[in-house]
Amino acid sequence: MAGNYRLYTVLLLLHIPLGAALKCFCKDCVKFNQTCETDGACLASLSRINGVQHEIRLCVSAEKLVPPIYCQSNEDYVTTICCYQDFCNKLELSLPRGRKVEGWGPVELAAVIAGPVFLVCLLLMVTVFLCHYQRAYHHRNQLDIEEASCDHMFISEGKTLKDLMFDMTTSGSGSGLPLFVQRTIARTIVLQEIIGKGRFGEVWRGKWRGGDVAVKIFSSREERSWFREAEIYQTIMLRHENILSFIASDMTSRNSSTQLWLITHYHENGSLYDYLQCNAVEPEMCLQLALSIIRGLVHLHVEIVGTQGKAAIAHRDLKSRNILIKRNKQCCIADLGLAVIHSQSNDYLDIGNNPKVGTKRYMAPEVLDDTIRTNFFDSYKQTDIWAFGLVLWEIARRTVINGITQDYKPPFYDVVPTDPSFEDMKKVVCVDQQRPGIPNRWLSDPIMSALTKLMKESWFQMPAARLTALRIKKNLAQLDNSLHKLKLDC
Ligand SMILES: Nc1ncnc2c1ncn2[C@@H]1O[C@H](COP(=O)(O)OP(=O)(O)OP(=O)(O)O)[C@@H](O)[C@H]1O
Ligand SMILES: [Mg+2]
């Protein structure tokens, strides 16, 4: 009853007179000129089932309109309309854009096709970019090497390292070989064997034009030490027979890691520490070793004013491992990575920005108890003197006196563990104020007795009371001269 009332209302609204037949387009009514008549509604429906499109256009009687199932669309796959004017169902229909429509509309189709195509394009672009980048990277690395070999032209074929060094010292340029020459040398060195390992990295023996060189390869986290050492060698004229000769420094990027090289002269005897392990020395040689070390230290410590001058340098990591023995049994001081520079004439103190502070075993009391006056250059020189005294003691232990020598031991071997801590050293050196033991035997030899005196004067608790490098050098030189005289007189 309610349904009939609703239909009546609809017909009234659509101005269809009651009882008048509604004419509709009927697709299948071929006999009736594709026309049907109804008291209900004209219906048009379009659906797609299993990919096939179905179109229905017919009359729906009034009784079938209640309930109006016939006229309902399904937003997933059917569009249906019921209308109430003659032939109103002849209109164009389109399929719904439902979620589950079998087959896609143009937008979906475009999205479905364009999406993967876009992704493939993106992937291709990324691949092409990566390939290009990789090629460029390899090219750059190659270029680095090729450029170095181009530089080769600047070092004429027959020139050896000795020639280059000679040219450099006589040219008066002051500080080392030109950078491109350094780079050429570095990149044409052939590494031979590893000869040592330290806190900063590895040391290798390498070959360049038939000659041996030492290559210190710093680990990348030790960049500051590499930089500092290279900087000191580059900027300060440090050519001295008792300072390790610098040849070149180089930074390259190989196999995606940074390589930091410092190339110096190679000394087959290794360090003083290595040498003392298996060699005992006579008192005279002990004196010669001491004299050569102090000559090197004086050259570091003094400022030389003038065009061929140099700033003053304090080493801060002097020890037997950082002193090398040359073929002529003279020592040379190595490892300037912690050095501080001072120029009195320019009122300039450069402490560098390397927070590492020397080797604990060799630290002076003022470094251990932190009373060192860090903005006062002499403080650093005084710590070098403390360490020099300890090195002298190491040599003295290996000196044959009255036919007796001792085996090698590092300073404070009897009071601190193998790898002493800061606290271990502080307790021994600052609190207990202990010093390395001096056997009476040493005092029975005139040379050793003089050296013992120097040791003691290098170990004063108060830094300012210690001898200066220059004073020690003079004392040792006097001792050496008097020995020579004595020999001549004999
Ligand atoms: N120019 C060189 N010629 C020959 N051997 C060298 C040369 N430089 C270093 N060595 C050897 O390589 C070793 C390692 O040197 P490195 O300076 O890396 O470490 P270290 O001095 O032993 O310890 P630290 O890292 O505490 O200074 C030295 O002890 C020495 O035997
Ligand atoms: Mg060293």
PDB file of N, CA, C and O in Angstrom, residues 275-346:
ATOM      1  N   TYR A 275     117.901  -1.727  18.045  1.00  0.00           N
ATOM      2  CA  TYR A 275     119.350  -1.956  18.030  1.00  0.00           C
ATOM      3  C   TYR A 275     119.831  -2.468  19.377  1.00  0.00           C
ATOM      4  O   TYR A 275     120.627  -3.406  19.458  1.00  0.00           O
ATOM      5  N   LEU A 276     119.337  -1.841  20.453  1.00  0.00           N
ATOM      6  CA  LEU A 276     119.807  -2.210  21.792  1.00  0.00           C
ATOM      7  C   LEU A 276     119.327  -3.599  22.217  1.00  0.00           C
ATOM      8  O   LEU A 276     119.892  -4.196  23.131  1.00  0.00           O
ATOM      9  N   GLN A 277     118.285  -4.101  21.538  1.00  0.00           N
ATOM     10  CA  GLN A 277     117.794  -5.444  21.882  1.00  0.00           C
ATOM     11  C   GLN A 277     118.901  -6.488  21.678  1.00  0.00           C
ATOM     12  O   GLN A 277     119.049  -7.393  22.472  1.00  0.00           O
ATOM     13  N   CYS A 278     119.659  -6.315  20.581  1.00  0.00           N
ATOM     14  CA  CYS A 278     120.642  -7.360  20.285  1.00  0.00           C
ATOM     15  C   CYS A 278     122.070  -6.842  20.162  1.00  0.00           C
ATOM     16  O   CYS A 278     122.959  -7.588  19.724  1.00  0.00           O
ATOM     17  N   ASN A 279     122.301  -5.608  20.535  1.00  0.00           N
ATOM     18  CA  ASN A 279     123.677  -5.087  20.454  1.00  0.00           C
ATOM     19  C   ASN A 279     124.073  -4.412  21.761  1.00  0.00           C
ATOM     20  O   ASN A 279     123.378  -3.507  22.238  1.00  0.00           O
ATOM     21  N   ALA A 280     125.230  -4.828  22.299  1.00  0.00           N
ATOM     22  CA  ALA A 280     125.814  -4.101  23.423  1.00  0.00           C
ATOM     23  C   ALA A 280     126.797  -3.095  22.816  1.00  0.00           C
ATOM     24  O   ALA A 280     127.228  -3.257  21.665  1.00  0.00           O
ATOM     25  N   VAL A 281     127.118  -2.032  23.545  1.00  0.00           N
ATOM     26  CA  VAL A 281     128.007  -1.009  22.982  1.00  0.00           C
ATOM     27  C   VAL A 281     129.157  -0.712  23.951  1.00  0.00           C
ATOM     28  O   VAL A 281     129.043  -0.951  25.156  1.00  0.00           O
ATOM     29  N   GLU A 282     130.216  -0.146  23.407  1.00  0.00           N
ATOM     30  CA  GLU A 282     131.350   0.274  24.226  1.00  0.00           C
ATOM     31  C   GLU A 282     131.041   1.683  24.750  1.00  0.00           C
ATOM     32  O   GLU A 282     130.259   2.406  24.124  1.00  0.00           O
ATOM     33  N   PRO A 283     131.686   2.106  25.862  1.00  0.00           N
ATOM     34  CA  PRO A 283     131.421   3.457  26.393  1.00  0.00           C
ATOM     35  C   PRO A 283     131.577   4.559  25.338  1.00  0.00           C
ATOM     36  O   PRO A 283     130.787   5.495  25.287  1.00  0.00           O
ATOM     37  N   GLU A 284     132.583   4.417  24.462  1.00  0.00           N
ATOM     38  CA  GLU A 284     132.786   5.456  23.442  1.00  0.00           C
ATOM     39  C   GLU A 284     131.619   5.542  22.473  1.00  0.00           C
ATOM     40  O   GLU A 284     131.210   6.626  22.061  1.00  0.00           O
ATOM     41  N   MET A 285     131.115   4.366  22.146  1.00  0.00           N
ATOM     42  CA  MET A 285     129.961   4.381  21.234  1.00  0.00           C
ATOM     43  C   MET A 285     128.727   4.930  21.961  1.00  0.00           C
ATOM     44  O   MET A 285     127.910   5.646  21.370  1.00  0.00           O
ATOM     45  N   CYS A 286     128.636   4.626  23.238  1.00  0.00           N
ATOM     46  CA  CYS A 286     127.528   5.165  24.038  1.00  0.00           C
ATOM     47  C   CYS A 286     127.567   6.697  23.971  1.00  0.00           C
ATOM     48  O   CYS A 286     126.549   7.344  23.748  1.00  0.00           O
ATOM     49  N   LEU A 287     128.791   7.223  24.120  1.00  0.00           N
ATOM     50  CA  LEU A 287     128.958   8.677  24.040  1.00  0.00           C
ATOM     51  C   LEU A 287     128.572   9.195  22.646  1.00  0.00           C
ATOM     52  O   LEU A 287     127.884  10.210  22.521  1.00  0.00           O
ATOM     53  N   GLN A 288     129.015   8.487  21.591  1.00  0.00           N
ATOM     54  CA  GLN A 288     128.702   8.929  20.224  1.00  0.00           C
ATOM     55  C   GLN A 288     127.188   8.913  19.962  1.00  0.00           C
ATOM     56  O   GLN A 288     126.643   9.825  19.337  1.00  0.00           O
ATOM     57  N   LEU A 289     126.537   7.858  20.461  1.00  0.00           N
ATOM     58  CA  LEU A 289     125.077   7.781  20.281  1.00  0.00           C
ATOM     59  C   LEU A 289     124.408   8.967  20.992  1.00  0.00           C
ATOM     60  O   LEU A 289     123.563   9.657  20.421  1.00  0.00           O
ATOM     61  N   ALA A 290     124.858   9.193  22.256  1.00  0.00           N
ATOM     62  CA  ALA A 290     124.274  10.281  23.047  1.00  0.00           C
ATOM     63  C   ALA A 290     124.513  11.629  22.375  1.00  0.00           C
ATOM     64  O   ALA A 290     123.605  12.465  22.271  1.00  0.00           O
ATOM     65  N   LEU A 291     125.734  11.801  21.883  1.00  0.00           N
ATOM     66  CA  LEU A 291     126.090  13.061  21.233  1.00  0.00           C
ATOM     67  C   LEU A 291     125.229  13.298  19.976  1.00  0.00           C
ATOM     68  O   LEU A 291     124.751  14.414  19.738  1.00  0.00           O
ATOM     69  N   SER A 292     125.037  12.249  19.197  1.00  0.00           N
ATOM     70  CA  SER A 292     124.255  12.444  17.966  1.00  0.00           C
ATOM     71  C   SER A 292     122.778  12.738  18.289  1.00  0.00           C
ATOM     72  O   SER A 292     122.140  13.536  17.608  1.00  0.00           O
ATOM     73  N   ILE A 293     122.266  12.119  19.352  1.00  0.00           N
ATOM     74  CA  ILE A 293     120.860  12.403  19.707  1.00  0.00           C
ATOM     75  C   ILE A 293     120.721  13.857  20.169  1.00  0.00           C
ATOM     76  O   ILE A 293     119.813  14.563  19.749  1.00  0.00           O
ATOM     77  N   ILE A 294     121.674  14.276  21.027  1.00  0.00           N
ATOM     78  CA  ILE A 294     121.541  15.628  21.570  1.00  0.00           C
ATOM     79  C   ILE A 294     121.775  16.680  20.467  1.00  0.00           C
ATOM     80  O   ILE A 294     121.172  17.755  20.488  1.00  0.00           O
ATOM     81  N   ARG A 295     122.602  16.346  19.480  1.00  0.00           N
ATOM     82  CA  ARG A 295     122.788  17.286  18.358  1.00  0.00           C
ATOM     83  C   ARG A 295     121.463  17.467  17.616  1.00  0.00           C
ATOM     84  O   ARG A 295     121.091  18.574  17.236  1.00  0.00           O
ATOM     85  N   GLY A 296     120.793  16.353  17.396  1.00  0.00           N
ATOM     86  CA  GLY A 296     119.486  16.413  16.741  1.00  0.00           C
ATOM     87  C   GLY A 296     118.495  17.212  17.575  1.00  0.00           C
ATOM     88  O   GLY A 296     117.747  18.050  17.060  1.00  0.00           O
ATOM     89  N   LEU A 297     118.535  16.975  18.896  1.00  0.00           N
ATOM     90  CA  LEU A 297     117.581  17.660  19.779  1.00  0.00           C
ATOM     91  C   LEU A 297     117.867  19.161  19.830  1.00  0.00           C
ATOM     92  O   LEU A 297     116.933  19.979  19.839  1.00  0.00           O
ATOM     93  N   VAL A 298     119.162  19.514  19.857  1.00  0.00           N
ATOM     94  CA  VAL A 298     119.507  20.945  19.864  1.00  0.00           C
ATOM     95  C   VAL A 298     119.001  21.584  18.575  1.00  0.00           C
ATOM     96  O   VAL A 298     118.408  22.669  18.597  1.00  0.00           O
ATOM     97  N   HIS A 299     119.198  20.877  17.450  1.00  0.00           N
ATOM     98  CA  HIS A 299     118.735  21.464  16.187  1.00  0.00           C
ATOM     99  C   HIS A 299     117.209  21.692  16.225  1.00  0.00           C
ATOM    100  O   HIS A 299     116.729  22.707  15.727  1.00  0.00           O
ATOM    101  N   LEU A 300     116.516  20.759  16.857  1.00  0.00           N
ATOM    102  CA  LEU A 300     115.063  20.953  16.977  1.00  0.00           C
ATOM    103  C   LEU A 300     114.761  22.142  17.884  1.00  0.00           C
ATOM    104  O   LEU A 300     113.960  23.020  17.538  1.00  0.00           O
ATOM    105  N   HIS A 301     115.409  22.167  19.058  1.00  0.00           N
ATOM    106  CA  HIS A 301     115.052  23.146  20.091  1.00  0.00           C
ATOM    107  C   HIS A 301     115.393  24.594  19.748  1.00  0.00           C
ATOM    108  O   HIS A 301     114.720  25.498  20.234  1.00  0.00           O
ATOM    109  N   VAL A 302     116.435  24.808  18.978  1.00  0.00           N
ATOM    110  CA  VAL A 302     116.837  26.210  18.778  1.00  0.00           C
ATOM    111  C   VAL A 302     116.117  26.851  17.589  1.00  0.00           C
ATOM    112  O   VAL A 302     115.840  26.204  16.578  1.00  0.00           O
ATOM    113  N   GLU A 303     115.859  28.122  17.783  1.00  0.00           N
ATOM    114  CA  GLU A 303     115.302  28.891  16.675  1.00  0.00           C
ATOM    115  C   GLU A 303     116.469  29.507  15.929  1.00  0.00           C
ATOM    116  O   GLU A 303     117.397  30.044  16.547  1.00  0.00           O
ATOM    117  N   ILE A 304     116.434  29.410  14.607  1.00  0.00           N
ATOM    118  CA  ILE A 304     117.494  30.035  13.815  1.00  0.00           C
ATOM    119  C   ILE A 304     116.832  31.170  13.041  1.00  0.00           C
ATOM    120  O   ILE A 304     115.875  30.932  12.289  1.00  0.00           O
ATOM    121  N   VAL A 305     117.309  32.358  13.285  1.00  0.00           N
ATOM    122  CA  VAL A 305     116.693  33.521  12.637  1.00  0.00           C
ATOM    123  C   VAL A 305     117.406  33.795  11.313  1.00  0.00           C
ATOM    124  O   VAL A 305     118.603  33.569  11.190  1.00  0.00           O
ATOM    125  N   GLY A 306     116.647  34.224  10.311  1.00  0.00           N
ATOM    126  CA  GLY A 306     117.245  34.532   9.004  1.00  0.00           C
ATOM    127  C   GLY A 306     116.516  33.791   7.897  1.00  0.00           C
ATOM    128  O   GLY A 306     115.601  33.003   8.155  1.00  0.00           O
ATOM    129  N   THR A 307     116.918  34.057   6.645  1.00  0.00           N
ATOM    130  CA  THR A 307     116.202  33.454   5.507  1.00  0.00           C
ATOM    131  C   THR A 307     116.318  31.929   5.510  1.00  0.00           C
ATOM    132  O   THR A 307     115.397  31.229   5.139  1.00  0.00           O
ATOM    133  N   GLN A 308     117.450  31.441   5.927  1.00  0.00           N
ATOM    134  CA  GLN A 308     117.636  29.981   6.008  1.00  0.00           C
ATOM    135  C   GLN A 308     117.345  29.487   7.418  1.00  0.00           C
ATOM    136  O   GLN A 308     117.790  28.419   7.810  1.00  0.00           O
ATOM    137  N   GLY A 309     116.603  30.288   8.182  1.00  0.00           N
ATOM    138  CA  GLY A 309     116.354  29.972   9.591  1.00  0.00           C
ATOM    139  C   GLY A 309     115.247  28.950   9.791  1.00  0.00           C
ATOM    140  O   GLY A 309     114.683  28.395   8.842  1.00  0.00           O
ATOM    141  N   LYS A 310     114.981  28.690  11.050  1.00  0.00           N
ATOM    142  CA  LYS A 310     113.914  27.758  11.400  1.00  0.00           C
ATOM    143  C   LYS A 310     113.312  28.131  12.760  1.00  0.00           C
ATOM    144  O   LYS A 310     113.989  28.752  13.591  1.00  0.00           O
ATOM    145  N   ALA A 311     112.066  27.752  12.943  1.00  0.00           N
ATOM    146  CA  ALA A 311     111.434  27.977  14.242  1.00  0.00           C
ATOM    147  C   ALA A 311     111.959  26.932  15.217  1.00  0.00           C
ATOM    148  O   ALA A 311     112.549  25.930  14.811  1.00  0.00           O
ATOM    149  N   ALA A 312     111.741  27.170  16.509  1.00  0.00           N
ATOM    150  CA  ALA A 312     112.126  26.186  17.532  1.00  0.00           C
ATOM    151  C   ALA A 312     111.039  25.105  17.597  1.00  0.00           C
ATOM    152  O   ALA A 312     109.857  25.392  17.407  1.00  0.00           O
ATOM    153  N   ILE A 313     111.494  23.870  17.843  1.00  0.00           N
ATOM    154  CA  ILE A 313     110.547  22.749  17.901  1.00  0.00           C
ATOM    155  C   ILE A 313     110.822  21.930  19.158  1.00  0.00           C
ATOM    156  O   ILE A 313     111.980  21.633  19.457  1.00  0.00           O
ATOM    157  N   ALA A 314     109.779  21.572  19.872  1.00  0.00           N
ATOM    158  CA  ALA A 314     109.931  20.593  20.969  1.00  0.00           C
ATOM    159  C   ALA A 314     109.260  19.312  20.494  1.00  0.00           C
ATOM    160  O   ALA A 314     108.189  19.347  19.889  1.00  0.00           O
ATOM    161  N   HIS A 315     109.920  18.177  20.752  1.00  0.00           N
ATOM    162  CA  HIS A 315     109.471  16.910  20.164  1.00  0.00           C
ATOM    163  C   HIS A 315     108.237  16.332  20.842  1.00  0.00           C
ATOM    164  O   HIS A 315     107.268  15.962  20.208  1.00  0.00           O
ATOM    165  N   ARG A 316     108.241  16.241  22.138  1.00  0.00           N
ATOM    166  CA  ARG A 316     107.153  15.744  22.995  1.00  0.00           C
ATOM    167  C   ARG A 316     106.918  14.223  22.961  1.00  0.00           C
ATOM    168  O   ARG A 316     106.014  13.729  23.606  1.00  0.00           O
ATOM    169  N   ASP A 317     107.690  13.487  22.136  1.00  0.00           N
ATOM    170  CA  ASP A 317     107.532  12.023  22.169  1.00  0.00           C
ATOM    171  C   ASP A 317     108.891  11.353  21.962  1.00  0.00           C
ATOM    172  O   ASP A 317     109.004  10.367  21.240  1.00  0.00           O
ATOM    173  N   LEU A 318     109.897  11.930  22.617  1.00  0.00           N
ATOM    174  CA  LEU A 318     111.252  11.372  22.466  1.00  0.00           C
ATOM    175  C   LEU A 318     111.334  10.061  23.247  1.00  0.00           C
ATOM    176  O   LEU A 318     110.939   9.988  24.408  1.00  0.00           O
ATOM    177  N   LYS A 319     111.853   9.026  22.574  1.00  0.00           N
ATOM    178  CA  LYS A 319     112.037   7.706  23.210  1.00  0.00           C
ATOM    179  C   LYS A 319     112.892   6.863  22.270  1.00  0.00           C
ATOM    180  O   LYS A 319     113.074   7.222  21.093  1.00  0.00           O
ATOM    181  N   SER A 320     113.385   5.737  22.773  1.00  0.00           N
ATOM    182  CA  SER A 320     114.312   4.943  21.956  1.00  0.00           C
ATOM    183  C   SER A 320     113.661   4.400  20.687  1.00  0.00           C
ATOM    184  O   SER A 320     114.344   4.138  19.697  1.00  0.00           O
ATOM    185  N   ARG A 321     112.339   4.239  20.685  1.00  0.00           N
ATOM    186  CA  ARG A 321     111.649   3.752  19.478  1.00  0.00           C
ATOM    187  C   ARG A 321     111.552   4.845  18.411  1.00  0.00           C
ATOM    188  O   ARG A 321     111.341   4.549  17.234  1.00  0.00           O
ATOM    189  N   ASN A 322     111.649   6.089  18.844  1.00  0.00           N
ATOM    190  CA  ASN A 322     111.541   7.196  17.887  1.00  0.00           C
ATOM    191  C   ASN A 322     112.909   7.774  17.510  1.00  0.00           C
ATOM    192  O   ASN A 322     113.014   8.898  17.020  1.00  0.00           O
ATOM    193  N   ILE A 323     113.946   7.001  17.765  1.00  0.00           N
ATOM    194  CA  ILE A 323     115.300   7.392  17.354  1.00  0.00           C
ATOM    195  C   ILE A 323     115.813   6.261  16.469  1.00  0.00           C
ATOM    196  O   ILE A 323     115.713   5.091  16.844  1.00  0.00           O
ATOM    197  N   LEU A 324     116.301   6.600  15.287  1.00  0.00           N
ATOM    198  CA  LEU A 324     116.778   5.554  14.365  1.00  0.00           C
ATOM    199  C   LEU A 324     118.299   5.543  14.329  1.00  0.00           C
ATOM    200  O   LEU A 324     118.936   6.574  14.580  1.00  0.00           O
ATOM    201  N   ILE A 325     118.846   4.361  14.028  1.00  0.00           N
ATOM    202  CA  ILE A 325     120.305   4.233  13.949  1.00  0.00           C
ATOM    203  C   ILE A 325     120.706   4.169  12.483  1.00  0.00           C
ATOM    204  O   ILE A 325     120.246   3.298  11.736  1.00  0.00           O
ATOM    205  N   LYS A 326     121.553   5.107  12.093  1.00  0.00           N
ATOM    206  CA  LYS A 326     121.999   5.131  10.695  1.00  0.00           C
ATOM    207  C   LYS A 326     123.144   4.135  10.501  1.00  0.00           C
ATOM    208  O   LYS A 326     123.664   3.571  11.457  1.00  0.00           O
ATOM    209  N   ARG A 327     123.509   3.964   9.230  1.00  0.00           N
ATOM    210  CA  ARG A 327     124.567   2.989   8.924  1.00  0.00           C
ATOM    211  C   ARG A 327     125.886   3.376   9.603  1.00  0.00           C
ATOM    212  O   ARG A 327     126.645   2.532  10.059  1.00  0.00           O
ATOM    213  N   ASN A 328     126.135   4.704   9.708  1.00  0.00           N
ATOM    214  CA  ASN A 328     127.386   5.165  10.331  1.00  0.00           C
ATOM    215  C   ASN A 328     127.296   5.203  11.863  1.00  0.00           C
ATOM    216  O   ASN A 328     128.138   5.801  12.526  1.00  0.00           O
ATOM    217  N   LYS A 329     126.233   4.589  12.401  1.00  0.00           N
ATOM    218  CA  LYS A 329     126.004   4.466  13.858  1.00  0.00           C
ATOM    219  C   LYS A 329     125.717   5.816  14.527  1.00  0.00           C
ATOM    220  O   LYS A 329     125.828   5.958  15.741  1.00  0.00           O
ATOM    221  N   GLN A 330     125.325   6.759  13.726  1.00  0.00           N
ATOM    222  CA  GLN A 330     124.821   8.015  14.289  1.00  0.00           C
ATOM    223  C   GLN A 330     123.313   7.867  14.437  1.00  0.00           C
ATOM    224  O   GLN A 330     122.688   7.137  13.664  1.00  0.00           O
ATOM    225  N   CYS A 331     122.764   8.570  15.408  1.00  0.00           N
ATOM    226  CA  CYS A 331     121.302   8.494  15.583  1.00  0.00           C
ATOM    227  C   CYS A 331     120.615   9.609  14.824  1.00  0.00           C
ATOM    228  O   CYS A 331     121.208  10.674  14.564  1.00  0.00           O
ATOM    229  N   CYS A 332     119.370   9.384  14.470  1.00  0.00           N
ATOM    230  CA  CYS A 332     118.545  10.494  13.980  1.00  0.00           C
ATOM    231  C   CYS A 332     117.162  10.398  14.623  1.00  0.00           C
ATOM    232  O   CYS A 332     116.633   9.312  14.837  1.00  0.00           O
ATOM    233  N   ILE A 333     116.635  11.569  14.943  1.00  0.00           N
ATOM    234  CA  ILE A 333     115.354  11.640  15.665  1.00  0.00           C
ATOM    235  C   ILE A 333     114.205  11.593  14.660  1.00  0.00           C
ATOM    236  O   ILE A 333     114.222  12.296  13.643  1.00  0.00           O
ATOM    237  N   ALA A 334     113.221  10.756  14.957  1.00  0.00           N
ATOM    238  CA  ALA A 334     112.068  10.610  14.047  1.00  0.00           C
ATOM    239  C   ALA A 334     110.765  10.956  14.778  1.00  0.00           C
ATOM    240  O   ALA A 334     110.786  11.281  15.969  1.00  0.00           O
ATOM    241  N   ASP A 335     109.673  10.895  14.032  1.00  0.00           N
ATOM    242  CA  ASP A 335     108.312  11.030  14.591  1.00  0.00           C
ATOM    243  C   ASP A 335     108.017  12.398  15.199  1.00  0.00           C
ATOM    244  O   ASP A 335     108.034  12.582  16.420  1.00  0.00           O
ATOM    245  N   LEU A 336     107.686  13.319  14.342  1.00  0.00           N
ATOM    246  CA  LEU A 336     107.411  14.675  14.826  1.00  0.00           C
ATOM    247  C   LEU A 336     105.915  14.979  14.922  1.00  0.00           C
ATOM    248  O   LEU A 336     105.514  16.138  14.983  1.00  0.00           O
ATOM    249  N   GLY A 337     105.130  13.930  14.960  1.00  0.00           N
ATOM    250  CA  GLY A 337     103.662  14.101  14.933  1.00  0.00           C
ATOM    251  C   GLY A 337     103.069  14.829  16.115  1.00  0.00           C
ATOM    252  O   GLY A 337     101.938  15.294  16.044  1.00  0.00           O
ATOM    253  N   LEU A 338     103.813  14.935  17.217  1.00  0.00           N
ATOM    254  CA  LEU A 338     103.257  15.612  18.399  1.00  0.00           C
ATOM    255  C   LEU A 338     104.001  16.912  18.714  1.00  0.00           C
ATOM    256  O   LEU A 338     103.768  17.538  19.752  1.00  0.00           O
ATOM    257  N   ALA A 339     104.897  17.279  17.813  1.00  0.00           N
ATOM    258  CA  ALA A 339     105.785  18.418  18.103  1.00  0.00           C
ATOM    259  C   ALA A 339     105.032  19.742  18.266  1.00  0.00           C
ATOM    260  O   ALA A 339     103.940  19.923  17.738  1.00  0.00           O
ATOM    261  N   VAL A 340     105.641  20.644  19.037  1.00  0.00           N
ATOM    262  CA  VAL A 340     105.123  22.014  19.144  1.00  0.00           C
ATOM    263  C   VAL A 340     106.176  22.971  18.560  1.00  0.00           C
ATOM    264  O   VAL A 340     107.376  22.704  18.626  1.00  0.00           O
ATOM    265  N   ILE A 341     105.673  24.049  17.987  1.00  0.00           N
ATOM    266  CA  ILE A 341     106.575  24.981  17.289  1.00  0.00           C
ATOM    267  C   ILE A 341     106.536  26.336  17.989  1.00  0.00           C
ATOM    268  O   ILE A 341     105.463  26.773  18.434  1.00  0.00           O
ATOM    269  N   HIS A 342     107.683  26.961  18.037  1.00  0.00           N
ATOM    270  CA  HIS A 342     107.732  28.279  18.681  1.00  0.00           C
ATOM    271  C   HIS A 342     108.661  29.205  17.910  1.00  0.00           C
ATOM    272  O   HIS A 342     109.716  28.789  17.443  1.00  0.00           O
ATOM    273  N   SER A 343     108.213  30.437  17.780  1.00  0.00           N
ATOM    274  CA  SER A 343     109.091  31.431  17.174  1.00  0.00           C
ATOM    275  C   SER A 343     109.103  32.647  18.087  1.00  0.00           C
ATOM    276  O   SER A 343     108.089  33.345  18.209  1.00  0.00           O
ATOM    277  N   GLN A 344     110.252  32.844  18.714  1.00  0.00           N
ATOM    278  CA  GLN A 344     110.361  33.963  19.660  1.00  0.00           C
ATOM    279  C   GLN A 344     110.307  35.278  18.903  1.00  0.00           C
ATOM    280  O   GLN A 344     109.663  36.225  19.324  1.00  0.00           O
ATOM    281  N   SER A 345     110.968  35.283  17.717  1.00  0.00           N
ATOM    282  CA  SER A 345     111.021  36.537  16.951  1.00  0.00           C
ATOM    283  C   SER A 345     109.613  36.960  16.501  1.00  0.00           C
ATOM    284  O   SER A 345     109.332  38.142  16.392  1.00  0.00           O
ATOM    285  N   ASN A 346     108.740  35.988  16.250  1.00  0.00           N
ATOM    286  CA  ASN A 346     107.370  36.340  15.840  1.00  0.00           C
ATOM    287  C   ASN A 346     106.366  36.199  16.990  1.00  0.00           C
ATOM    288  O   ASN A 346     105.168  36.321  16.778  1.00  0.00           O
TER     289      ASN A 346
END
